XYZ file of C-alpha atoms in Angstrom:
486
model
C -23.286 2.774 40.961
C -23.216 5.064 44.255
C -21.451 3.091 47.832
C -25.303 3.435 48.825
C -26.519 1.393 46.287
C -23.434 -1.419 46.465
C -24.575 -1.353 50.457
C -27.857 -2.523 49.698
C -26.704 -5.166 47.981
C -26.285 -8.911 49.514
C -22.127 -10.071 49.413
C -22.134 -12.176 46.511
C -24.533 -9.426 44.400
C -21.318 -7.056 46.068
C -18.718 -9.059 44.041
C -20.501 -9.357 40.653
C -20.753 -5.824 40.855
C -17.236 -5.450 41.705
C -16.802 -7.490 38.832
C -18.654 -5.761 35.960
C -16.828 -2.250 37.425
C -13.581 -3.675 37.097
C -14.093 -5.161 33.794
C -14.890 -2.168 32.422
C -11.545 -0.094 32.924
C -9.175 -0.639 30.950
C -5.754 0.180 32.306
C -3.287 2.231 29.973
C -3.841 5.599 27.844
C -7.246 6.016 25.720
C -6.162 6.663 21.947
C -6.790 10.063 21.048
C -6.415 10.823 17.219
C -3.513 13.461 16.630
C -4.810 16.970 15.924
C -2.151 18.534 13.260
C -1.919 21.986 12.225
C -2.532 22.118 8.625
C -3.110 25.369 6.135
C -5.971 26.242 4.847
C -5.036 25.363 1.177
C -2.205 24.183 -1.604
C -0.156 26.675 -2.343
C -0.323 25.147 -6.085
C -4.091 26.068 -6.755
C -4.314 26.396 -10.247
C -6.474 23.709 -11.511
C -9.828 23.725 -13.539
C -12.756 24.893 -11.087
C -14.882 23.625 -13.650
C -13.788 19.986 -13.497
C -15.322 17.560 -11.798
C -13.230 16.110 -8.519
C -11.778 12.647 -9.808
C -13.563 9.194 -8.612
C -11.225 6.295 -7.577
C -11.043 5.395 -10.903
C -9.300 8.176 -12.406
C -7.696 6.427 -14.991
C -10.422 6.543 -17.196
C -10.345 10.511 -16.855
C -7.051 10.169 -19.627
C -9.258 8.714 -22.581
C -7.117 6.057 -23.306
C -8.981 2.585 -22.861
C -6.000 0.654 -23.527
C -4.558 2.885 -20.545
C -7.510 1.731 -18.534
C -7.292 -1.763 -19.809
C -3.276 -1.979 -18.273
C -4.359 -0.571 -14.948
C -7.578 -3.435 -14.344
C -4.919 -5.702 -15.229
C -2.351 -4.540 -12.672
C -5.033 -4.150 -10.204
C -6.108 -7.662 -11.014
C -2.639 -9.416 -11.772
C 0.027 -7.143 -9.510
C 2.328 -9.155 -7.209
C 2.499 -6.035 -4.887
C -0.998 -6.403 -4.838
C -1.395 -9.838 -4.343
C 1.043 -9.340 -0.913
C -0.747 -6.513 0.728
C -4.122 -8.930 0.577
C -2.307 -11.445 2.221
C -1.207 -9.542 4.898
C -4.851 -8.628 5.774
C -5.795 -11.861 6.067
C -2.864 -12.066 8.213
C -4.425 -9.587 10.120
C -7.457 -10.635 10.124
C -6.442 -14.035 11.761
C -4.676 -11.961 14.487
C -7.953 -9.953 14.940
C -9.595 -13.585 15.516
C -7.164 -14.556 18.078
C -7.235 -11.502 20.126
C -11.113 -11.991 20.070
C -11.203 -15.493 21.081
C -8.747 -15.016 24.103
C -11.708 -12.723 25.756
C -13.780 -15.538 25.675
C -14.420 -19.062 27.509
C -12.461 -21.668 26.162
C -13.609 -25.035 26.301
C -12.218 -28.880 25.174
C -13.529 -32.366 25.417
C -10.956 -34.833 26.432
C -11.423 -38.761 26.452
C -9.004 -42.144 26.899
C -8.996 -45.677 27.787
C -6.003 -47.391 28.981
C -5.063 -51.030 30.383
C -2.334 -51.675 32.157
C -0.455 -54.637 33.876
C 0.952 -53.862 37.370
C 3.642 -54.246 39.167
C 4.014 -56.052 42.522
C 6.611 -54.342 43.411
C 5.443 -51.082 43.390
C 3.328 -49.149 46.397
C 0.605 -48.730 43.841
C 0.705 -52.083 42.633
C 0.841 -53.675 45.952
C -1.924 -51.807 47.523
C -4.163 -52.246 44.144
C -3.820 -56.111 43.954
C -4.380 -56.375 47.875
C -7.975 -55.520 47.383
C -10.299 -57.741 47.199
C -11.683 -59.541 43.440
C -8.816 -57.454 42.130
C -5.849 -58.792 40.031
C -2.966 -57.295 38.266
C -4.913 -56.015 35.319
C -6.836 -53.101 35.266
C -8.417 -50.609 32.571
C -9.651 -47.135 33.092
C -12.110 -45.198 30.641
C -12.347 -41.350 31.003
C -14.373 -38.442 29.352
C -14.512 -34.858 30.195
C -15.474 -31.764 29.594
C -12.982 -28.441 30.448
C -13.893 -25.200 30.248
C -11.667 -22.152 31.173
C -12.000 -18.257 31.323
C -9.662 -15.556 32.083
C -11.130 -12.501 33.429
C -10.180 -9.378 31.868
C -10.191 -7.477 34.906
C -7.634 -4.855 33.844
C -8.355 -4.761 30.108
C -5.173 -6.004 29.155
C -6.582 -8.564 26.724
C -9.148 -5.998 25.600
C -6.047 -3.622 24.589
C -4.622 -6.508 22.546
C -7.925 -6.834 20.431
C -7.749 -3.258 20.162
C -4.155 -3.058 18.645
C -5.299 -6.407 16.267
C -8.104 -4.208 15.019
C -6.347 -1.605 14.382
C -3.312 -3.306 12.615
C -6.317 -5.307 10.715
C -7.788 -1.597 9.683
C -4.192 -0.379 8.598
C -3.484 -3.766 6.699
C -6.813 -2.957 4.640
C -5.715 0.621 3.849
C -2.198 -1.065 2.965
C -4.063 -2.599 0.332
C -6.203 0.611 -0.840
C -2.243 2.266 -1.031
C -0.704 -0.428 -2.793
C -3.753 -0.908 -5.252
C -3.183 3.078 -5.902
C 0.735 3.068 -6.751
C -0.230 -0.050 -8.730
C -1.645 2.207 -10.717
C -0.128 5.064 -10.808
C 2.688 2.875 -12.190
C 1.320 1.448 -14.421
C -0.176 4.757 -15.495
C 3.287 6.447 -15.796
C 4.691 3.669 -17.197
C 2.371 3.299 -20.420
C 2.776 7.075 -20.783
C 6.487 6.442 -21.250
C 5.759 4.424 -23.323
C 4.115 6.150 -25.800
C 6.106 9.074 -24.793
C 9.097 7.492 -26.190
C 7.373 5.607 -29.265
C 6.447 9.666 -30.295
C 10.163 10.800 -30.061
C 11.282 7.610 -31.691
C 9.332 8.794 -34.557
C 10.244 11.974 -34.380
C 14.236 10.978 -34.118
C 14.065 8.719 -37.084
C 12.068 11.751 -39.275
C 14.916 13.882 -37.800
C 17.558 11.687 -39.180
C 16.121 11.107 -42.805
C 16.012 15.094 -42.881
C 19.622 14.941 -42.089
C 21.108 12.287 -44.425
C 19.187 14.443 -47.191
C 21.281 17.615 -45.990
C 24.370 15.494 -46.076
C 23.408 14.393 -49.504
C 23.198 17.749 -51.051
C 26.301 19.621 -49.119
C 27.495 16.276 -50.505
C 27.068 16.827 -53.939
C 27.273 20.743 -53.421
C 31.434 19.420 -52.502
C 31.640 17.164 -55.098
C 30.701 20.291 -57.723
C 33.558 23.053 -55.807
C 30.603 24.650 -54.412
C 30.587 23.527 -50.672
C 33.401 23.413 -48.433
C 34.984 20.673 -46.840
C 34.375 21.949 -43.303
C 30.355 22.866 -43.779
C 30.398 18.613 -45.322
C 32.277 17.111 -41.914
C 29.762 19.622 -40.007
C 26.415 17.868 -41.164
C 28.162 14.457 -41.606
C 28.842 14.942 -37.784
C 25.425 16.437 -37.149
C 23.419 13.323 -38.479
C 25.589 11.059 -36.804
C 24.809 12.753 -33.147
C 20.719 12.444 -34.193
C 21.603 8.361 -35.174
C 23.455 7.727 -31.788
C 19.883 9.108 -30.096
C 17.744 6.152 -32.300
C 19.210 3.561 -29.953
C 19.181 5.259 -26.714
C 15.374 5.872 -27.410
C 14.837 2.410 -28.290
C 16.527 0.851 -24.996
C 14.443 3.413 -22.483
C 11.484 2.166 -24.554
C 12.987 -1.396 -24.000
C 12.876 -0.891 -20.598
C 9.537 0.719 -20.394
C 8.112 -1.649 -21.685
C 9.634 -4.437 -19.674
C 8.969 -2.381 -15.988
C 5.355 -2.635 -17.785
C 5.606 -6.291 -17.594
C 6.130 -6.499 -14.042
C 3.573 -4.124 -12.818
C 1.062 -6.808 -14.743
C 2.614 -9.765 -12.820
C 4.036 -11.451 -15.830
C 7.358 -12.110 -18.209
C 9.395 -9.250 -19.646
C 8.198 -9.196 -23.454
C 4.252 -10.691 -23.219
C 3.076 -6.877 -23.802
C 5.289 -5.869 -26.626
C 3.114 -7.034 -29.406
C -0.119 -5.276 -27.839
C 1.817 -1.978 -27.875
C 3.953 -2.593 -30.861
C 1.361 -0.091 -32.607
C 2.310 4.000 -31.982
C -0.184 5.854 -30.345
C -0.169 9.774 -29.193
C 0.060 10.663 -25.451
C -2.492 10.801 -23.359
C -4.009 14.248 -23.181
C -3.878 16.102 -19.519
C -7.516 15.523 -18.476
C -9.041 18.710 -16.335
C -8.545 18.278 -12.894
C -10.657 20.342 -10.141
C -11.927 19.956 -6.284
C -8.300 18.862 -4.717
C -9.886 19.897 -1.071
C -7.238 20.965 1.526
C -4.280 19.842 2.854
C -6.741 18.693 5.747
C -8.196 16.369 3.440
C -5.391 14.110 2.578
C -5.933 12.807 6.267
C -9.161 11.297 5.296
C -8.414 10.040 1.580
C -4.871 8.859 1.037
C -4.512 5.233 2.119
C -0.983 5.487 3.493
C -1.989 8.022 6.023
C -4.750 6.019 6.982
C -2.317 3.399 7.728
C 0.235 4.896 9.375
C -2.746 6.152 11.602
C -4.101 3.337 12.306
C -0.475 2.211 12.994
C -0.483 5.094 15.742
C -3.020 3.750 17.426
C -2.004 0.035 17.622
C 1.124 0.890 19.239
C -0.951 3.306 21.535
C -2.904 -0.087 22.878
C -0.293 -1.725 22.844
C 0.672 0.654 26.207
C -1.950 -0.488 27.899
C -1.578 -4.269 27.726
C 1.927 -3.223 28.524
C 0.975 -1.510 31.638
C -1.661 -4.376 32.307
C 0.941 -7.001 33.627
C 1.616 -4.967 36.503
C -1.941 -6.152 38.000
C -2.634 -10.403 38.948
C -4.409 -11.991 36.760
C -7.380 -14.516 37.301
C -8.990 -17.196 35.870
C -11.487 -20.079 36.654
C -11.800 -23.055 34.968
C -14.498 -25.987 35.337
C -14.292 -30.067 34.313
C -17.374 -32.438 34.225
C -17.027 -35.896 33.493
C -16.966 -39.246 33.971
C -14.251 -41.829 34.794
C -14.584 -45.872 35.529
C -13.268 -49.064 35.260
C -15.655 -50.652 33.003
C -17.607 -49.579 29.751
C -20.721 -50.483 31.395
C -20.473 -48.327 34.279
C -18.870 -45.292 31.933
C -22.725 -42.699 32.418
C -23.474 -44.206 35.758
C -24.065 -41.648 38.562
C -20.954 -43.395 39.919
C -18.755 -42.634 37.442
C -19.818 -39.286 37.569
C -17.108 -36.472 38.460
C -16.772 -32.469 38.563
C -13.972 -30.164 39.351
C -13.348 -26.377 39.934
C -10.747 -24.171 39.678
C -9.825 -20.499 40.413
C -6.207 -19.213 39.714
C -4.255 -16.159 40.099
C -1.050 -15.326 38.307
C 0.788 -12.106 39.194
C 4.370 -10.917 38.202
C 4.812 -9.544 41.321
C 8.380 -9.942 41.642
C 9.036 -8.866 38.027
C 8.142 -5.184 37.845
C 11.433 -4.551 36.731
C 10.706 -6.383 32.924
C 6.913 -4.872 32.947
C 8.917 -1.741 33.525
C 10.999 -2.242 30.498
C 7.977 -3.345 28.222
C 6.305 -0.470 28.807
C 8.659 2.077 28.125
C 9.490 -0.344 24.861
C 5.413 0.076 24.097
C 5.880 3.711 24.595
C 8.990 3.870 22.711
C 7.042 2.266 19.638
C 4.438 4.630 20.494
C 6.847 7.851 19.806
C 8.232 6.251 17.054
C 4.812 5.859 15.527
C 3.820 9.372 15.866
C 6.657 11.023 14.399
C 6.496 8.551 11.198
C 2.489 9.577 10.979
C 3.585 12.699 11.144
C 6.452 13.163 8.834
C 3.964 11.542 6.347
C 1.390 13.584 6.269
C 4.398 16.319 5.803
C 5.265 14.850 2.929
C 2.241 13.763 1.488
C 1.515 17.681 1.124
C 4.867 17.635 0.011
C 4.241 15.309 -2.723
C 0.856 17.418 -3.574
C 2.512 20.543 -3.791
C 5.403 19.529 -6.074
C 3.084 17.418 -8.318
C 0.683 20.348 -8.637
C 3.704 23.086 -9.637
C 4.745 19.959 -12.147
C 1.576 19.453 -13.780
C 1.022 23.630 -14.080
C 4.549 24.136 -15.433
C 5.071 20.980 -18.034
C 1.595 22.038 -19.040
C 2.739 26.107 -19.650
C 5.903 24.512 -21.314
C 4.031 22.290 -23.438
C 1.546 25.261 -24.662
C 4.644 27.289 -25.327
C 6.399 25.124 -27.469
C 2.972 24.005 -28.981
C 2.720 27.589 -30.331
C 6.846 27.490 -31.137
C 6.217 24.486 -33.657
C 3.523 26.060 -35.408
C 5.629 29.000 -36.114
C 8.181 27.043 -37.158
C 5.647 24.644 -39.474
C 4.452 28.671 -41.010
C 8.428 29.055 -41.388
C 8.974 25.751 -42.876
C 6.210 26.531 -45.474
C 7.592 29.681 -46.597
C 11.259 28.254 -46.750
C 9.888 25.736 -49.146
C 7.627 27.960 -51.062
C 10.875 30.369 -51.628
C 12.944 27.172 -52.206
C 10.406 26.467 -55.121
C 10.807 30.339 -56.517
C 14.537 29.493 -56.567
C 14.877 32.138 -53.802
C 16.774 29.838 -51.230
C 19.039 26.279 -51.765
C 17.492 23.260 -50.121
C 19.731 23.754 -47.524
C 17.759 25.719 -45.603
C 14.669 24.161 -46.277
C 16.158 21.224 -44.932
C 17.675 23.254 -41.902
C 13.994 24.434 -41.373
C 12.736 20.978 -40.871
C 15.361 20.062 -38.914
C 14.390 22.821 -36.210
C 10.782 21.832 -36.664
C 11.924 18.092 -35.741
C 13.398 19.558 -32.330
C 10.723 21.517 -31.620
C 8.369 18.961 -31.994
C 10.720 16.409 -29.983
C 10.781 18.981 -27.334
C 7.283 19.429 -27.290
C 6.492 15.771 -27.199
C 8.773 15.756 -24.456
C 7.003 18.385 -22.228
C 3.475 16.421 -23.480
C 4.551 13.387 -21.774
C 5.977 14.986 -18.637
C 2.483 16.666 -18.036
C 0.943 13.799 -18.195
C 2.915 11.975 -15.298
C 2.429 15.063 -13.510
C -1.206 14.491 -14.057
C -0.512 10.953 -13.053
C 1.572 11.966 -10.007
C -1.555 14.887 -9.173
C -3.686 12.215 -8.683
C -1.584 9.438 -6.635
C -0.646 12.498 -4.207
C -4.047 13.585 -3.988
C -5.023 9.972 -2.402
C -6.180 8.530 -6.398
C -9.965 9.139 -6.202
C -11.693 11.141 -3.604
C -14.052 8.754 -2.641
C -11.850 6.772 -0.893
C -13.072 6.007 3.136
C -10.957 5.908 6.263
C -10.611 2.188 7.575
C -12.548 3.215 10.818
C -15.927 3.204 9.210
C -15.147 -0.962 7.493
C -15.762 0.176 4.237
C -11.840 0.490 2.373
């Protein structure tokens, strides 16, 4: 509106106008999303182009439906879980509030009351001096109040901005903690099974050794063996025993940490997975995006965002206390003496009110909350942007992971089948009386550690896998809490 047009207008069309300009600032700094440099691209690129870029539910990429039957049920049962949806309803509430206080508030109000007087009093003296009236009296009220406090300065406006914003960060809280449910859930099962492979593994190991004992054994027993190569093997199958137990306790404890992650007691899942499965295989992973991307899909940065710009409105409501603030407030009602007179035009009454509340001689605190606000504001933006360093942190060193365990894991896959060839031929010249069993029985032995070794390396590329895809912001479909739809 141009000073020619607000001449035109009449003095009370002058101070709406006035009005609707005012209330449409908003003191304090406009939110303006962080623009951070980031490269073009992962250094760790080598993934499948073929593969098809993983949905939220990548789980099911693995193969393993009892895998995907442990996530739903963390998802579903997880007391992580259960706490980040109860702080967006938090949230939400506090979104509710900072609406309401924009708009009219309003109360009905009603009493009767009887009362005796007091002669002695100035009220009760000049009460019972008029006429027809005695020391008893009763008064009936009922009203309606209605108040309003302008925004003029968009302080109030600033609060509902930081409430939706903490509301849109409490929702991707949720999306984050529903993704390392997970992921931990994930890497815990493939522990699991990681560690029910070597078990196997340990115990074949150790049944291949008490039959080498047995034979240098009896090899002694004839002159033929020496004492030294016996204690050597004895002391050999007792180093493979001591590993039996220290398998079975990290399974132990798998399996428990499994427990938790599905919200219940340590030992309910034991009897579902007391069956030995293999690992999961490494499923093909493809379209990662850029480093760019991880701004848009991983829930954490959304919420340390969103964070950012809470603390950023929170400035402004800051800053707003430096200007008065007014309000206006209405009653209508009626008040009497008697029941039947209660909706006469007599009883009738109205009141209104205008007030004005300014800190004016308290600048010195309003100065002090706003450099807290914009102290929360710094801190903020270096914690968004430390994590969105090391969320390409995370990406790059679960991308080398995955690439390497999976290189180790081909290598020794192609060690153990030269071993099983070797094996085979120490047994076939065992049977031509060519060799003793001894080395037969050493040849299984370094099969059995090759094999351990290689389970190892299996399982380790799949948490990689695991970790590729909770770094990578779990599915790729995943939305920013701006657009309402996490």
């Amino acid at each position: 509106m141009t000073e020619d047009d607000m001449r035109t207008l009449s003095l009370p069309s002058r101070s709406l106008a006035l009005c609707a300009l005012l209330s449409a600032c908003a003191v304090g700094p406009d939110y303006q999303k962080p623009d951070l440099a980031a490269p073009p691209s992962f250094v760790s690129t080598q993934v499948s182009n073929d593969a098809a870029a993983p949905r939220a539910d990548w789980w099911n990429a693995f193969g393993d439906p009892m895998l995907t039957t442990f996530v739903v049920r963390a998802e579903a049962q997880n007391l992580d879980v259960a706490q980040a949806l109860a702080r967006v309803r938090q949230a939400r509430a506090g979104l509710q509030q900072a609406t309401s206080a924009l708009l009219p508030s309003g109360t009905i109000s009603g009493q009767a009351a009887t009362a005796h007087l007091s002669t002695d009093t100035p009220t009760g003296r000049i009460v019972t001096q008029v006429a027809d009236a005695g020391r008893d009296l009763e008064t009936y009220e009922l009203n309606a109040n209605a108040g309003w406090e302008l925004d003029l300065f968009g302080g109030l406006r600033r609060g509902r901005e930081a409430a939706i914003a903490d509301y849109q960060a409490s929702r991707a809280g949720v999306a984050a903690a529903r993704l390392s449910v997970a992921a931990q859930t994930a890497d815990t099962y493939v522990i699991i099974r990681g560690l029910q492979a070597r078990l196997a593994i340990a115990r074949d190991q150790v049944e291949t050794q008490r039959r080498l004992v047995q034979t240098v054994a009896l090899q002694y027993a004839k002159g033929v063996a020496a004492e030294l190569q016996l204690r050597q093997v004895e002391g050999a199958l007792a180093q493979i025993e001591a590993t039996v137990p220290v398998l079975e306790n990290a399974r132990d404890v798998a399996l428990n940490a499994l427990d938790i992650l599905l919200g219940q007691q340590p030992g309910t899942c034991r009897q579902e997975l007391a069956e030995v499965q293999p690992i999961p295989a490494v499923p093909a992973l493809g379209g990662i995006g850029t480093p760019a991307d991880l701004l848009r899909r991983r829930p954490d940065l959304i919420a340390a965002e969103r964070h950012l710009a809470a603390s950023n409105a929170r400035i402004g409501s800051a800053i707003a206390e430096y200007f008065p603030k007014l309000s206006i407030g209405g009653l209508i009602g009626t008040a009497t003496t008697a029941t039947s007179t209660l909706f006469t035009g007599g009883a009738f009454q109205a009141q209104g009110v205008a007030g004005l509340r300014w800190r004016l001689f308290d600048f010195g605190r309003v100065d002090a909350e706003i450099k807290v606000a914009r102290g929360q504001n710094a801190e903020a933006l270096a914690v968004y942007r430390l994590s969105v360093l090391r969320a390409s942190e995370d990406v790059e060193n679960a991308l080398s992971a995955l690439t390497r365990r999976s290189q180790q894991q081909e290598t020794l896959a192609g060690g153990e089948r030269a071993l099983a060839r070797a094996r085979d031929a120490s047994f076939a010249a065992y049977k031509g009386g060519v060799v003793s069993l001894i080395e037969v029985l050493d040849a299984d032995s370094r099969l059995l550690g090759t094999r351990d070794a290689r389970a190892q390396a299996q399982t380790e590329a799949a948490r990689a896998a695991i970790a590729t895809y909770r770094a990578l912001g779990g599915g790729w479909d995943i939305l920013g809490p701006t657009d309402g739809r996490i």
